[in-house]
Coordinates of C-alpha atoms in Angstrom, one line a residue:
Chain A
M1 CA 3.5 -9.6 -4.2
I2 CA 6.5 -11.0 -2.3
A3 CA 5.4 -9.2 0.8
V4 CA 2.1 -11.0 0.7
S5 CA 3.4 -14.4 -0.4
R6 CA 5.8 -14.7 2.4
L7 CA 2.9 -15.3 4.8
L8 CA 0.3 -16.8 2.5
L9 CA 2.5 -19.3 0.8
P10 CA 3.5 -21.1 4.0
L11 CA -0.1 -20.9 5.3
H12 CA -1.5 -22.6 2.2
A13 CA 1.4 -25.1 2.1
A14 CA 0.6 -26.0 5.6
L15 CA -3.1 -26.6 4.6
I16 CA -2.0 -28.8 1.8
A17 CA 0.4 -30.7 4.1
F18 CA -2.4 -31.2 6.7
T19 CA -4.7 -32.4 3.9
V20 CA -2.2 -35.0 2.7
I21 CA -1.6 -36.2 6.2
G22 CA -5.4 -36.3 6.8
H23 CA -6.0 -38.1 3.6
F24 CA -3.6 -40.9 4.5
I25 CA -5.0 -41.2 8.1
I26 CA -8.5 -41.4 6.7
A27 CA -7.4 -43.9 4.1
A28 CA -5.6 -46.0 6.7
G29 CA -8.7 -45.9 8.9
R30 CA -10.8 -47.2 6.1
N31 CA -8.5 -50.2 5.6
S32 CA -8.0 -51.0 9.3
Y33 CA -10.8 -51.6 11.8
E34 CA -8.5 -51.0 14.7
L35 CA -7.4 -47.6 13.4
S36 CA -10.9 -46.7 12.5
S37 CA -12.2 -47.4 16.0
Q38 CA -9.4 -45.4 17.5
F39 CA -10.3 -42.4 15.4
G40 CA -13.9 -43.0 16.4
H41 CA -12.9 -42.7 20.0
M42 CA -11.3 -39.4 19.3
G43 CA -14.8 -38.1 18.3
G44 CA -13.6 -36.5 15.1
I45 CA -11.5 -34.0 16.9
P46 CA -8.7 -34.0 14.3
L47 CA -11.3 -33.3 11.6
V48 CA -12.8 -30.4 13.6
I49 CA -9.3 -29.0 14.0
Y50 CA -8.6 -29.4 10.3
C51 CA -11.9 -27.7 9.4
L52 CA -11.0 -24.8 11.8
F53 CA -7.6 -24.5 10.2
M54 CA -9.1 -24.3 6.8
F55 CA -11.6 -21.7 8.0
F56 CA -8.7 -19.8 9.6
T57 CA -6.7 -20.0 6.3
V58 CA -9.6 -18.6 4.2
C59 CA -10.3 -15.8 6.8
A60 CA -6.6 -15.0 7.3
T61 CA -6.1 -14.7 3.5
F62 CA -8.8 -12.1 3.2
I63 CA -7.9 -10.2 6.3
Y64 CA -4.2 -10.2 5.6
M65 CA -4.9 -8.8 2.1
L66 CA -6.8 -5.9 3.7
V67 CA -4.2 -5.3 6.4
Y68 CA -1.4 -5.4 3.8
F69 CA -3.3 -2.8 1.7
Y70 CA -3.8 -0.5 4.7
K71 CA -0.2 -0.8 5.9
S72 CA 1.3 -0.3 2.5
M73 CA -0.9 2.5 1.5
Y74 CA -1.9 4.4 4.6
G75 CA 0.7 3.3 7.2
D76 CA 4.3 4.3 7.3
E77 CA 5.0 2.3 4.1
G78 CA 2.6 4.6 2.3
Y79 CA 5.4 7.2 2.4
L80 CA 7.3 5.0 -0.1
T81 CA 4.3 3.7 -2.0
F82 CA 2.9 7.2 -2.8
T83 CA 6.3 8.6 -3.7
L84 CA 7.2 5.9 -6.2
P85 CA 7.3 7.2 -9.8
A86 CA 4.0 5.5 -10.7
D87 CA 0.5 6.7 -11.4
T88 CA -2.0 6.2 -8.6
W89 CA -4.1 3.8 -10.8
Q90 CA -1.0 1.6 -11.3
I91 CA -0.5 1.4 -7.5
L92 CA -4.2 0.6 -6.9
L93 CA -4.3 -2.0 -9.7
S94 CA -1.2 -3.8 -8.4
K95 CA -2.8 -4.1 -4.9
A96 CA -6.2 -5.2 -6.3
L97 CA -4.7 -7.8 -8.7
T98 CA -2.5 -9.2 -5.9
A99 CA -5.5 -9.5 -3.6
L100 CA -7.7 -11.0 -6.3
L101 CA -5.1 -13.5 -7.3
W102 CA -4.6 -14.7 -3.7
E103 CA -8.3 -14.9 -3.1
V104 CA -8.7 -17.1 -6.2
V105 CA -5.7 -19.3 -5.2
D106 CA -7.2 -19.6 -1.7
I107 CA -10.6 -20.8 -3.0
I108 CA -9.0 -23.2 -5.4
V109 CA -6.6 -24.7 -2.8
S110 CA -9.4 -25.0 -0.2
G111 CA -11.7 -26.7 -2.8
F112 CA -9.0 -29.2 -3.8
C113 CA -8.1 -29.8 -0.1
I114 CA -11.7 -30.7 0.8
M115 CA -11.9 -33.1 -2.1
G116 CA -8.4 -34.5 -1.5
L117 CA -9.1 -35.3 2.1
F118 CA -11.8 -37.9 1.4
F119 CA -10.7 -38.9 -2.1
T120 CA -10.4 -42.6 -3.0
N121 CA -9.7 -44.4 -6.2
E122 CA -13.3 -45.5 -6.5
M123 CA -14.4 -41.9 -6.1
W124 CA -12.0 -40.9 -8.8
V125 CA -14.0 -43.1 -11.2
S126 CA -17.3 -41.8 -9.8
F127 CA -16.1 -38.2 -10.1
G128 CA -15.1 -39.0 -13.7
E129 CA -18.6 -40.2 -14.4
F130 CA -20.1 -37.3 -12.5
F131 CA -18.2 -34.7 -14.4
S132 CA -19.0 -36.4 -17.7
K133 CA -22.7 -36.3 -16.8
I134 CA -22.8 -33.0 -15.0
G135 CA -24.6 -31.3 -17.9
Y136 CA -27.2 -34.0 -17.8
Y137 CA -27.7 -33.8 -14.0
F138 CA -27.9 -30.0 -14.2
Y139 CA -30.6 -30.3 -16.9
Q140 CA -32.5 -32.8 -14.8
A141 CA -32.4 -30.5 -11.7
F142 CA -33.0 -27.1 -13.3
G143 CA -34.2 -27.8 -16.8
V144 CA -31.2 -25.8 -18.1
R145 CA -28.6 -27.1 -20.5
L146 CA -25.1 -26.1 -19.5
N147 CA -23.1 -24.7 -22.4
G148 CA -20.2 -22.3 -22.6
I149 CA -22.0 -19.0 -22.0
P150 CA -23.6 -19.6 -18.5
I151 CA -20.3 -21.1 -17.3
V152 CA -18.3 -18.1 -18.5
L153 CA -21.0 -15.8 -17.0
A154 CA -20.9 -17.7 -13.7
I155 CA -17.1 -17.5 -13.5
A156 CA -17.3 -13.8 -14.3
V157 CA -19.9 -13.2 -11.5
F158 CA -17.7 -15.1 -9.1
L159 CA -14.5 -13.1 -10.0
L160 CA -16.4 -9.8 -10.0
S161 CA -18.0 -10.5 -6.6
L162 CA -14.5 -11.2 -5.2
L163 CA -13.1 -8.1 -6.8
Q164 CA -16.1 -6.1 -5.5
S165 CA -15.6 -7.2 -1.9
I166 CA -11.9 -6.2 -2.2
L167 CA -12.6 -2.8 -3.8
V168 CA -15.3 -2.0 -1.4
F169 CA -12.9 -2.5 1.5
Y170 CA -10.2 -0.4 -0.4
L171 CA -12.7 2.4 -0.8
C172 CA -13.6 2.2 2.9
F173 CA -10.0 2.5 4.0
T174 CA -9.5 5.3 1.5
I175 CA -12.4 7.3 2.9
G176 CA -11.3 6.5 6.5
Q177 CA -7.8 7.9 5.9
I178 CA -9.3 11.3 5.2
S179 CA -10.3 11.6 8.8
N180 CA -7.6 13.1 11.1
N181 CA -8.5 10.8 14.0
H182 CA -9.7 7.2 14.4
R183 CA -9.1 6.4 10.7
V184 CA -9.6 2.6 11.0
A185 CA -12.8 3.2 13.0
A186 CA -14.0 5.6 10.3
A187 CA -13.2 3.0 7.7
V188 CA -15.3 0.3 9.6
G189 CA -18.2 2.8 9.9
V190 CA -18.1 3.5 6.2
F191 CA -18.0 -0.2 5.5
F192 CA -21.2 -0.8 7.4
G193 CA -22.8 2.1 5.7
I194 CA -21.8 0.9 2.2
S195 CA -22.8 -2.7 3.0
V196 CA -26.3 -1.8 4.2
I197 CA -26.8 0.3 1.0
L198 CA -25.5 -2.4 -1.2
Q199 CA -27.7 -5.1 0.5
I200 CA -30.8 -3.0 0.2
V201 CA -30.2 -2.1 -3.4
T202 CA -29.3 -5.7 -4.3
T203 CA -32.3 -7.3 -2.5
F204 CA -34.8 -5.0 -4.2
S205 CA -33.2 -5.2 -7.6
I206 CA -33.1 -9.0 -7.9
M207 CA -36.7 -9.4 -6.8
P208 CA -38.1 -9.2 -10.3
F209 CA -36.0 -12.3 -11.2
F210 CA -37.7 -14.5 -8.7
Y211 CA -41.2 -13.0 -8.5
G212 CA -43.6 -15.1 -10.5
I213 CA -40.8 -17.2 -11.9
N214 CA -41.7 -19.3 -14.9
Y215 CA -40.0 -22.7 -14.6
S216 CA -40.4 -23.3 -18.3
K217 CA -38.1 -20.4 -18.9
T218 CA -35.5 -21.2 -16.2
Y219 CA -32.6 -20.9 -18.7
D220 CA -33.7 -17.4 -19.7
T221 CA -34.2 -16.3 -16.1
M222 CA -30.8 -17.7 -15.1
M223 CA -29.1 -16.0 -18.0
K224 CA -30.8 -12.7 -17.2
F225 CA -29.8 -13.1 -13.5
L226 CA -26.2 -13.8 -14.3
T227 CA -26.0 -11.0 -16.8
Y228 CA -27.6 -8.6 -14.3
S229 CA -25.3 -9.7 -11.5
C230 CA -22.3 -9.2 -13.9
I231 CA -23.4 -5.7 -14.8
T232 CA -24.3 -4.6 -11.2
E233 CA -21.0 -6.0 -9.8
A234 CA -19.0 -4.4 -12.6
C235 CA -20.8 -1.1 -11.8
V236 CA -20.0 -1.3 -8.1
C237 CA -16.4 -2.2 -8.9
T238 CA -16.1 0.7 -11.3
G239 CA -17.6 3.1 -8.8
C240 CA -15.3 2.0 -6.0
W241 CA -12.3 2.1 -8.3
F242 CA -12.9 5.6 -9.6
L243 CA -13.9 7.0 -6.2
S244 CA -10.9 5.5 -4.5
L245 CA -8.6 6.9 -7.3
Y246 CA -10.2 10.3 -7.0
L247 CA -9.7 10.3 -3.2
M248 CA -6.2 9.1 -3.4
K249 CA -5.3 11.9 -5.8
H250 CA -7.2 14.7 -4.3
K251 CA -7.7 13.9 -0.6
L252 CA -4.7 11.9 0.4
N253 CA -3.9 12.5 4.1
L254 CA -0.9 10.5 5.2
Q255 CA -0.1 11.2 8.8
Chain B
M1 CA 17.1 32.2 -11.4
E2 CA 15.2 29.2 -12.5
S3 CA 13.0 27.7 -9.8
I4 CA 12.4 24.0 -9.2
L5 CA 9.4 24.6 -7.0
Q6 CA 6.7 27.2 -7.0
C7 CA 4.0 27.4 -4.3
R8 CA 1.2 29.9 -4.4
G9 CA -1.2 30.6 -1.6
L10 CA -0.8 27.2 0.0
T11 CA -3.1 26.6 3.0
K12 CA -3.4 23.3 4.9
K13 CA -5.8 22.7 7.8
Y14 CA -6.2 19.7 10.1
G15 CA -9.7 20.2 11.3
N16 CA -9.6 23.6 12.9
L17 CA -5.9 23.7 13.2
V18 CA -4.2 25.7 10.5
A19 CA -0.8 24.0 9.7
L20 CA 0.1 26.3 6.8
H21 CA -1.5 29.6 5.9
D22 CA -1.2 31.2 2.5
V23 CA 2.4 30.1 1.8
S24 CA 3.9 31.4 -1.4
L25 CA 7.4 30.3 -2.2
D26 CA 9.9 30.0 -5.1
L27 CA 12.8 27.6 -4.6
P28 CA 15.9 28.3 -6.7
S29 CA 17.4 25.4 -8.6
G30 CA 20.9 24.1 -7.8
Q31 CA 21.0 25.3 -4.2
I32 CA 21.1 23.7 -0.8
I33 CA 18.1 25.2 1.0
G34 CA 17.4 25.0 4.7
L35 CA 13.7 24.8 5.8
L36 CA 14.1 25.9 9.3
G37 CA 11.6 26.3 12.1
P38 CA 10.7 25.0 15.6
N39 CA 8.6 21.9 16.1
G40 CA 5.1 22.3 14.9
S41 CA 5.9 25.2 12.6
G42 CA 4.6 23.4 9.5
K43 CA 7.9 22.1 7.9
T44 CA 6.8 18.5 7.5
T45 CA 3.3 19.6 6.3
L46 CA 4.9 21.7 3.6
I47 CA 7.2 18.9 2.5
K48 CA 4.3 16.4 2.5
L49 CA 2.3 18.8 0.3
I50 CA 5.2 19.0 -2.1
T51 CA 5.6 15.2 -2.2
S52 CA 1.8 14.7 -2.7
L53 CA 1.4 12.8 0.6
L54 CA -1.1 15.5 1.7
T55 CA -3.6 17.6 -0.2
Q56 CA -3.8 21.3 0.3
N57 CA -7.0 23.0 1.1
E58 CA -6.1 26.0 -1.0
G59 CA -3.3 27.0 -3.3
T60 CA -1.2 25.5 -6.0
I61 CA 2.1 23.7 -6.3
S62 CA 4.3 23.4 -9.4
I63 CA 7.4 21.3 -9.6
D64 CA 9.6 22.1 -12.5
G65 CA 6.6 23.6 -14.1
F66 CA 4.3 20.6 -13.6
E67 CA 1.6 19.7 -11.1
P68 CA 2.6 17.0 -8.6
G69 CA 2.2 13.6 -10.2
A70 CA 4.2 10.7 -11.6
Y71 CA 6.6 13.1 -13.4
S72 CA 7.3 15.1 -10.3
K73 CA 7.9 11.9 -8.3
K74 CA 10.6 11.0 -10.8
L75 CA 12.3 14.3 -10.1
I76 CA 12.1 14.1 -6.3
S77 CA 14.2 12.0 -4.0
Y78 CA 12.4 12.2 -0.7
L79 CA 13.7 11.2 2.8
P80 CA 10.7 11.2 5.3
E81 CA 11.2 11.7 9.0
R82 CA 10.1 8.1 9.6
T83 CA 11.1 4.6 8.5
Y84 CA 9.0 3.6 5.5
L85 CA 10.8 0.3 4.7
S86 CA 9.3 -3.1 5.4
D87 CA 11.0 -4.7 8.3
W88 CA 11.2 -8.2 6.8
M89 CA 13.3 -7.0 3.8
R90 CA 17.0 -7.3 3.6
V91 CA 19.1 -4.2 2.8
S92 CA 20.0 -5.8 -0.5
D93 CA 16.3 -6.3 -1.3
V94 CA 15.5 -2.7 -0.7
I95 CA 18.4 -1.7 -3.0
A96 CA 17.0 -4.0 -5.7
Y97 CA 13.6 -2.5 -5.1
F98 CA 14.8 1.1 -5.7
E99 CA 16.8 -0.1 -8.7
D100 CA 13.6 -1.5 -10.2
F101 CA 11.6 1.7 -9.7
Y102 CA 14.0 4.5 -10.3
D103 CA 15.9 4.9 -13.5
D104 CA 18.3 7.3 -11.8
F105 CA 19.2 4.9 -9.0
R106 CA 22.9 4.0 -8.8
E107 CA 23.4 0.7 -7.2
D108 CA 27.2 1.0 -7.1
R109 CA 26.9 4.2 -5.2
A110 CA 24.5 2.6 -2.7
Y111 CA 26.8 -0.4 -2.0
D112 CA 29.8 2.0 -1.7
M113 CA 28.1 4.0 1.0
L114 CA 27.0 0.8 2.8
N115 CA 30.5 -0.5 2.8
R116 CA 31.9 2.8 4.1
L117 CA 29.3 2.8 6.9
Q118 CA 30.0 -0.9 7.5
I119 CA 26.3 -1.9 7.1
D120 CA 25.8 -5.5 6.2
S121 CA 23.7 -5.6 3.0
S122 CA 22.4 -9.1 3.8
A123 CA 21.0 -7.9 7.2
R124 CA 17.3 -7.8 7.6
L125 CA 16.0 -4.3 8.5
R126 CA 14.3 -5.5 11.6
T127 CA 17.7 -6.4 13.0
L128 CA 19.1 -2.9 12.5
S129 CA 19.0 -0.1 15.1
K130 CA 16.7 2.9 14.4
G131 CA 19.8 5.1 13.6
T132 CA 21.2 2.5 11.1
K133 CA 17.8 2.2 9.4
E134 CA 17.8 6.0 9.0
K135 CA 21.3 5.7 7.5
V136 CA 20.0 3.0 5.0
Q137 CA 17.2 5.3 4.0
L138 CA 19.5 8.2 3.5
I139 CA 21.8 6.0 1.4
L140 CA 18.8 5.0 -0.8
V141 CA 17.7 8.6 -1.3
M142 CA 21.2 9.9 -2.0
S143 CA 22.0 7.1 -4.4
R144 CA 19.6 8.6 -6.8
Q145 CA 20.7 11.1 -9.3
A146 CA 17.6 13.2 -8.7
R147 CA 17.0 16.8 -9.6
F148 CA 15.3 17.6 -6.3
Y149 CA 16.2 16.1 -2.9
I150 CA 13.9 16.6 0.0
L151 CA 15.3 15.6 3.3
D152 CA 13.0 15.8 6.3
E153 CA 15.0 15.9 9.5
P154 CA 17.9 13.8 8.1
I155 CA 20.0 14.2 11.2
G156 CA 17.3 14.3 13.8
G157 CA 17.6 10.7 15.0
V158 CA 21.4 10.0 14.8
D159 CA 24.3 10.7 17.1
P160 CA 26.6 13.7 16.6
A161 CA 29.4 11.6 15.1
A162 CA 27.0 10.1 12.5
R163 CA 25.7 13.6 11.7
D164 CA 29.0 14.6 10.2
Y165 CA 29.0 11.5 8.0
I166 CA 25.5 12.2 6.9
M167 CA 26.2 15.8 6.0
N168 CA 29.3 14.6 4.2
T169 CA 27.2 12.0 2.4
I170 CA 24.7 14.6 1.3
L171 CA 27.4 17.0 0.1
T172 CA 29.4 14.4 -1.8
N173 CA 26.6 12.5 -3.4
Y174 CA 24.3 15.1 -5.0
D175 CA 24.7 16.4 -8.4
P176 CA 25.7 20.1 -8.5
G177 CA 22.7 21.0 -10.7
A178 CA 20.3 19.5 -8.2
T179 CA 18.4 21.2 -5.4
I180 CA 18.4 20.0 -1.8
L181 CA 15.7 21.0 0.6
I182 CA 16.7 20.1 4.2
S183 CA 14.2 20.5 7.0
T184 CA 15.6 20.6 10.5
H185 CA 15.8 22.5 13.7
L186 CA 19.4 21.5 14.3
I187 CA 20.8 24.6 12.5
S188 CA 24.4 24.6 13.7
D189 CA 25.0 21.2 12.1
I190 CA 24.0 22.3 8.7
E191 CA 24.5 26.1 8.6
S192 CA 27.8 25.8 6.8
I193 CA 26.4 24.1 3.8
L194 CA 23.3 26.2 3.2
D195 CA 22.9 28.5 0.2
Y196 CA 19.4 29.6 1.0
V197 CA 17.3 29.7 4.1
I198 CA 13.6 29.7 4.8
F199 CA 12.2 30.4 8.3
L200 CA 8.8 29.0 9.0
Q201 CA 6.7 29.9 12.0
Y202 CA 3.1 29.2 12.8
G203 CA 2.6 27.9 9.3
Q204 CA 3.8 31.1 7.6
I205 CA 7.1 32.0 6.0
T206 CA 8.8 34.7 8.1
L207 CA 12.1 34.8 6.1
A208 CA 13.3 33.5 2.8
A209 CA 16.7 34.7 1.6
G210 CA 20.3 33.7 0.7
A211 CA 22.3 32.5 3.6
D212 CA 25.1 35.0 3.1
D213 CA 22.6 37.8 2.6
I214 CA 21.1 37.0 6.0
R215 CA 24.4 36.9 7.8
M216 CA 25.5 40.2 6.2
K217 CA 22.1 41.9 6.9
H218 CA 21.8 40.7 10.5
G219 CA 25.5 40.5 11.4
K220 CA 25.1 37.1 13.0
S221 CA 25.0 33.5 12.2
I222 CA 21.8 31.9 11.1
D223 CA 21.9 29.7 14.2
T224 CA 22.0 32.7 16.4
L225 CA 19.3 34.5 14.4
F226 CA 17.1 31.3 14.7
R227 CA 17.5 31.2 18.4
E228 CA 16.5 34.9 18.7
V229 CA 13.6 34.6 16.4
F230 CA 12.2 31.4 17.8
R231 CA 13.0 32.1 21.5
C232 CA 10.3 30.6 23.7

């Protein structure tokens, strides 16, 4: 955890700092015509740079988690990781939880930064109204009343999809390390293979939900879709988990 | 004599290359054992199989009567032939890390050895030389009160003066009931401390016997015998 945090904490702290600076610049521009016109002349370059930095932060977080996994499991550090007096599942769980936690932190921080950049006191009031009426708007748009269960299911789908993307990569690296040569290339090849299979299976399996959809039963359809997504993602996660564990126990090939 | 390690019919292949072929072995407890052989003879492969870093194609391994797993990892204190510590860590961080994971780790012993070697515990590993990093790893490994020490080339990367210190460190820090398996091709540096010797060639064991028995039987030192057996 410390190994990961030493890079990702400063990165996210920098994103928050840029957001705070950007917020005050935008607020100052709003209150001053002169400042506003100067920013206008800059053609929104700072905003583009800020967006690129945010994009970089999101990508870097995910990529760093994968690099960290590979290094600590199948690089030289694996000699220590795999000789620690811990079961293989404990090692895998610690890596997966660390990655999941940082992914969630990354998404929450990025979301708050986007909102924080343009936030004003007036919007604060509007947002308050918006959130208080979000259930009403959702009902107007989709004919579905928001209550606890769909929200919990949606959060579960979100977390499971994050975990799935992490565990699929872990499985790819674990399969790749079996190879005696070009282990990373093998992992990338396996990733493309698994991605294609998952895409095909997902596309065909969700078709029934949208074929001949009955808008009077949107709520039922949404609930079924969320439940189905939860189950399929949980199945993929479980499959990746047990296959990775099996390979780590029976096919480990540290070189 | 009770054995700490039993291998039966171990075979390991890398593609078409056979690194170990049908190796069967019993390592006696409480002895210092030399695993000797030229480069590429399969020493490191055998050690990695024992420490579960590799999986054998055939055969079985039993450590203190158990299959390799979390229990065997508790018994084994392993020094690999490469640096496995994260560069950004300080020496004191690594000691705390080992203290967390290993019940048998003795922090006082680690700091005592660091002081004697004049290694700054607040230094980051990336600032240390390769030889000093190897010394830190050896200190970590020997600061455990393990039942089975496996040292892969512990003196391979250090200068001759440091070798004496390392050998002394090994001898003075292990518990008499423990077993030490040392892999090396620098026989003369360790011959005097060996109780038992295993010669490995082309992935097969060509000799496994007590060090004194070998000297008496062949009438020569193990180093001399090694040079004769493995002459190019």
